Amino acid sequence: SLFLGALLGKMFAGVMAVASPATGIDPAVAAVVGMTSLAVGVVGGPLTMTFLALESTGDLTLTGVVLAASIMAAILVRETFGYSFSTWRFHLRGETIRSAHDVGWMRSLTVGSMMRKDVRTIDASKTLATFRKEVPLGSAQRVIAVDAGHYVGVLIVAELHSDLSDGETPVLSLAKYKDAVLVPTMNVQSAAETFQRAGAEELAVVEDFTDRVVVGLLTEGHLMRRYAEELDKARRALSGEG
């Protein structure tokens, strides 16, 4: 990007020298401005590119011109494309970031770090009457139904106690979110999308999607609270407050 920008800048100065000699554009100045402007569009970082120009030329006046050109290039790219070329390359690799600010903490805030591990489980083959005896109302908010240790659904305790079904009904038929689970390696964004698709307030966390062995539970409320905390922390660090 630096080489191509310098080349384009010098070509522009050459064209202007032929088309309008009165402008008197210095090819060296045009090369520096073109180099930094294109680099800002491709990589981002207008201040970084401005300091690079200052270090290369030692000319403070030229640096002011470069800063103005870099800011204009950054605004133009942001308004027309949405993000820099390098960020677009991240998107092609499956990332969903929009700026460097998003990278680190989004990856570190995983389901495994947010989930509760003290999960109560019950055999999915048990009847509704047995469930009510083993899990009294108020003893828990939700219980995970399992079959031979594998996840099959979430049981909302209050709903099962108020359900009018026959006492011999298997709890498996009353389980929710049978196909929606989380894994510990999911980041906060992937988990939030899973909650939204399932329309759930709580989801089980399993070791992997194949065996579906239950290892924890995560609620949407806790997920959003932790997300807000980390977002505030990142903003504070960016502004120098934290």
Short mmCIF file of C-alpha atoms in Angstrom, two decimals:
data_model
loop_
_atom_site.label_atom_id
_atom_site.label_comp_id
_atom_site.label_asym_id
_atom_site.label_seq_id
_atom_site.Cartn_x
_atom_site.Cartn_y
_atom_site.Cartn_z
CA SER A 1 0.00 0.00 0.00
CA LEU A 2 2.90 2.40 0.73
CA PHE A 3 4.58 1.67 -2.61
CA LEU A 4 1.39 1.87 -4.67
CA GLY A 5 0.30 5.06 -2.89
CA ALA A 6 3.65 6.76 -3.58
CA LEU A 7 3.51 5.60 -7.19
CA LEU A 8 -0.02 6.93 -7.69
CA GLY A 9 0.87 10.21 -6.02
CA LYS A 10 3.84 10.73 -8.30
CA MET A 11 1.75 9.78 -11.34
CA PHE A 12 -0.84 12.34 -10.30
CA ALA A 13 1.85 15.03 -10.03
CA GLY A 14 3.09 14.09 -13.52
CA VAL A 15 -0.40 14.29 -15.01
CA MET A 16 -1.03 17.66 -13.36
CA ALA A 17 2.32 18.97 -14.66
CA VAL A 18 1.13 18.25 -18.21
CA ALA A 19 -2.54 19.20 -17.79
CA SER A 20 -2.03 22.31 -15.64
CA PRO A 21 1.62 23.36 -15.23
CA ALA A 22 0.56 26.39 -13.19
CA THR A 23 -0.37 24.19 -10.22
CA GLY A 24 3.30 23.42 -9.61
CA ILE A 25 2.74 20.25 -7.58
CA ASP A 26 5.99 18.82 -6.22
CA PRO A 27 6.22 15.12 -7.21
CA ALA A 28 7.94 14.28 -3.90
CA VAL A 29 5.13 15.89 -1.88
CA ALA A 30 2.48 14.18 -4.00
CA ALA A 31 4.24 10.85 -3.50
CA VAL A 32 4.22 11.23 0.31
CA VAL A 33 0.57 12.33 0.39
CA GLY A 34 -0.47 9.51 -1.95
CA MET A 35 1.51 6.96 0.06
CA THR A 36 -0.11 7.85 3.38
CA SER A 37 -3.63 8.30 1.98
CA LEU A 38 -3.74 4.91 0.28
CA ALA A 39 -2.17 3.23 3.29
CA VAL A 40 -4.88 4.69 5.55
CA GLY A 41 -7.55 3.29 3.23
CA VAL A 42 -5.96 -0.16 3.19
CA VAL A 43 -4.58 -0.52 6.73
CA GLY A 44 -6.21 2.30 8.70
CA GLY A 45 -4.42 4.40 11.32
CA PRO A 46 -4.29 7.98 9.97
CA LEU A 47 -2.15 9.21 12.87
CA THR A 48 0.29 6.34 12.43
CA MET A 49 0.73 7.16 8.76
CA THR A 50 1.10 10.86 9.54
CA PHE A 51 3.89 10.17 12.02
CA LEU A 52 5.51 7.91 9.44
CA ALA A 53 5.51 10.80 6.96
CA LEU A 54 6.94 13.15 9.61
CA GLU A 55 9.70 10.69 10.44
CA SER A 56 10.51 10.17 6.75
CA THR A 57 10.55 13.84 5.69
CA GLY A 58 11.15 15.84 8.88
CA ASP A 59 8.90 18.52 7.37
CA LEU A 60 6.24 19.73 9.80
CA THR A 61 4.36 21.72 7.16
CA LEU A 62 4.13 18.69 4.90
CA THR A 63 2.99 16.63 7.89
CA GLY A 64 -0.02 18.92 8.31
CA VAL A 65 -0.99 18.31 4.68
CA VAL A 66 -0.51 14.58 5.13
CA LEU A 67 -2.68 14.58 8.27
CA ALA A 68 -5.50 16.35 6.44
CA ALA A 69 -5.26 13.94 3.50
CA SER A 70 -5.14 10.91 5.81
CA ILE A 71 -8.24 12.00 7.75
CA MET A 72 -10.10 12.64 4.49
CA ALA A 73 -9.10 9.22 3.20
CA ALA A 74 -10.22 7.53 6.43
CA ILE A 75 -13.60 9.30 6.35
CA LEU A 76 -14.10 8.51 2.66
CA VAL A 77 -13.35 4.82 3.15
CA ARG A 78 -15.53 4.63 6.27
CA GLU A 79 -18.49 6.30 4.57
CA THR A 80 -18.30 4.40 1.28
CA PHE A 81 -17.01 0.98 2.32
CA GLY A 82 -17.67 0.81 6.06
CA TYR A 83 -14.20 -0.35 7.15
CA SER A 84 -10.64 -0.62 5.93
CA PHE A 85 -9.42 -3.15 3.37
CA SER A 86 -7.52 -5.10 6.05
CA THR A 87 -10.70 -5.42 8.15
CA TRP A 88 -12.50 -6.70 5.05
CA ARG A 89 -9.84 -9.40 4.77
CA PHE A 90 -10.66 -10.46 8.33
CA HIS A 91 -14.30 -10.73 7.31
CA LEU A 92 -13.35 -13.10 4.48
CA ARG A 93 -11.71 -15.33 7.09
CA GLY A 94 -14.91 -15.49 9.13
CA GLU A 95 -14.29 -12.67 11.60
CA THR A 96 -17.03 -10.11 12.26
CA ILE A 97 -14.94 -7.26 13.66
CA ARG A 98 -15.39 -3.70 12.42
CA SER A 99 -12.29 -2.17 14.03
CA ALA A 100 -9.14 -3.05 15.96
CA HIS A 101 -11.06 -2.18 19.14
CA ASP A 102 -13.19 -5.32 18.73
CA VAL A 103 -10.52 -7.98 18.37
CA GLY A 104 -9.07 -8.99 21.73
CA TRP A 105 -11.83 -8.90 24.31
CA MET A 106 -14.45 -10.38 21.97
CA ARG A 107 -12.33 -13.51 21.64
CA SER A 108 -11.45 -13.77 25.32
CA LEU A 109 -15.07 -13.44 26.47
CA THR A 110 -16.11 -17.02 25.79
CA VAL A 111 -19.05 -19.13 26.92
CA GLY A 112 -16.66 -21.24 29.00
CA SER A 113 -15.64 -18.20 31.06
CA MET A 114 -19.24 -17.07 31.65
CA MET A 115 -21.18 -20.31 32.21
CA ARG A 116 -22.32 -21.77 35.52
CA LYS A 117 -20.95 -25.23 36.20
CA ASP A 118 -23.28 -26.20 39.05
CA VAL A 119 -25.98 -27.54 36.74
CA ARG A 120 -28.72 -29.83 37.98
CA THR A 121 -29.62 -32.68 35.64
CA ILE A 122 -32.33 -35.29 35.54
CA ASP A 123 -32.95 -38.41 33.47
CA ALA A 124 -35.21 -37.54 30.54
CA SER A 125 -37.10 -40.84 30.89
CA LYS A 126 -38.54 -39.90 34.30
CA THR A 127 -42.19 -38.99 34.57
CA LEU A 128 -43.66 -35.63 35.42
CA ALA A 129 -44.80 -36.88 38.83
CA THR A 130 -41.30 -38.14 39.68
CA PHE A 131 -39.80 -34.85 38.53
CA ARG A 132 -42.10 -32.90 40.86
CA LYS A 133 -41.04 -35.07 43.81
CA GLU A 134 -37.30 -34.83 43.07
CA VAL A 135 -37.31 -31.15 42.12
CA PRO A 136 -39.69 -29.24 44.42
CA LEU A 137 -40.92 -25.85 43.32
CA GLY A 138 -38.41 -23.20 44.38
CA SER A 139 -35.43 -25.58 44.64
CA ALA A 140 -34.19 -24.59 41.17
CA GLN A 141 -35.26 -22.45 38.24
CA ARG A 142 -34.26 -24.87 35.51
CA VAL A 143 -33.02 -28.44 35.19
CA ILE A 144 -31.21 -30.07 32.27
CA ALA A 145 -32.76 -33.27 30.91
CA VAL A 146 -30.18 -35.86 29.88
CA ASP A 147 -30.26 -39.27 28.28
CA ALA A 148 -27.28 -41.45 29.24
CA GLY A 149 -25.39 -38.28 30.08
CA HIS A 150 -26.19 -36.55 26.78
CA TYR A 151 -28.19 -33.35 26.58
CA VAL A 152 -31.78 -33.56 25.35
CA GLY A 153 -33.39 -30.32 26.57
CA VAL A 154 -34.02 -27.72 29.26
CA LEU A 155 -36.82 -28.14 31.82
CA ILE A 156 -38.30 -24.98 33.37
CA VAL A 157 -39.23 -26.02 36.91
CA ALA A 158 -42.10 -23.55 37.37
CA GLU A 159 -43.67 -24.57 34.07
CA LEU A 160 -43.51 -28.30 34.85
CA HIS A 161 -45.10 -27.78 38.27
CA SER A 162 -47.96 -25.82 36.70
CA ASP A 163 -48.37 -28.13 33.72
CA LEU A 164 -51.73 -29.92 33.58
CA SER A 165 -50.40 -33.00 31.78
CA ASP A 166 -50.81 -36.48 33.21
CA GLY A 167 -48.30 -37.37 35.94
CA GLU A 168 -47.01 -40.29 33.86
CA THR A 169 -45.95 -37.99 31.00
CA PRO A 170 -42.17 -38.26 30.37
CA VAL A 171 -40.37 -35.00 31.06
CA LEU A 172 -38.63 -35.42 27.69
CA SER A 173 -41.83 -34.35 25.93
CA LEU A 174 -41.88 -31.12 27.96
CA ALA A 175 -38.22 -30.21 27.41
CA LYS A 176 -37.34 -27.00 25.56
CA TYR A 177 -34.49 -25.92 23.28
CA LYS A 178 -33.65 -29.47 22.25
CA ASP A 179 -31.63 -28.38 19.24
CA ALA A 180 -30.06 -25.21 20.65
CA VAL A 181 -26.88 -25.61 22.69
CA LEU A 182 -23.66 -23.69 23.32
CA VAL A 183 -20.07 -24.91 23.48
CA PRO A 184 -17.38 -23.44 25.78
CA THR A 185 -15.26 -22.11 22.89
CA MET A 186 -18.04 -19.86 21.50
CA ASN A 187 -17.39 -16.14 21.88
CA VAL A 188 -20.00 -13.73 23.19
CA GLN A 189 -21.27 -12.73 19.75
CA SER A 190 -21.84 -16.31 18.55
CA ALA A 191 -23.60 -17.14 21.83
CA ALA A 192 -25.86 -14.08 21.55
CA GLU A 193 -26.82 -15.11 18.00
CA THR A 194 -27.68 -18.63 19.26
CA PHE A 195 -29.90 -17.17 22.00
CA GLN A 196 -31.65 -14.99 19.45
CA ARG A 197 -32.28 -17.85 17.01
CA ALA A 198 -33.61 -20.11 19.75
CA GLY A 199 -35.66 -17.41 21.46
CA ALA A 200 -34.32 -18.74 24.75
CA GLU A 201 -33.44 -17.10 28.06
CA GLU A 202 -31.15 -19.95 29.11
CA LEU A 203 -29.21 -22.59 27.20
CA ALA A 204 -27.12 -25.60 28.16
CA VAL A 205 -23.39 -25.67 27.46
CA VAL A 206 -22.05 -28.97 26.10
CA GLU A 207 -18.52 -30.20 25.50
CA ASP A 208 -19.08 -30.51 21.74
CA PHE A 209 -21.92 -30.74 19.26
CA THR A 210 -21.35 -34.47 18.69
CA ASP A 211 -21.54 -36.06 22.15
CA ARG A 212 -23.45 -33.17 23.78
CA VAL A 213 -22.22 -33.92 27.30
CA VAL A 214 -23.52 -31.16 29.58
CA VAL A 215 -20.81 -29.08 31.28
CA GLY A 216 -22.68 -25.92 32.25
CA LEU A 217 -25.54 -23.49 31.80
CA LEU A 218 -25.63 -19.90 30.58
CA THR A 219 -28.47 -17.38 30.79
CA GLU A 220 -28.96 -14.60 28.27
CA GLY A 221 -29.20 -12.02 31.06
CA HIS A 222 -25.76 -12.95 32.41
CA LEU A 223 -24.31 -13.00 28.88
CA MET A 224 -25.52 -9.47 28.13
CA ARG A 225 -24.39 -8.18 31.52
CA ARG A 226 -20.87 -9.54 31.03
CA TYR A 227 -20.82 -8.16 27.48
CA ALA A 228 -21.79 -4.71 28.74
CA GLU A 229 -19.13 -4.85 31.46
CA GLU A 230 -16.38 -5.83 29.02
CA LEU A 231 -17.54 -3.23 26.49
CA ASP A 232 -17.39 -0.52 29.15
CA LYS A 233 -13.96 -1.74 30.23
CA ALA A 234 -12.69 -1.65 26.64
CA ARG A 235 -14.03 1.86 26.14
CA ARG A 236 -12.41 3.03 29.36
CA ALA A 237 -9.08 1.55 28.29
CA LEU A 238 -9.40 3.20 24.88
CA SER A 239 -10.08 6.60 26.43
CA GLY A 240 -7.38 6.16 29.09
CA GLU A 241 -9.78 6.12 32.04
CA GLY A 242 -9.17 2.55 33.19
#
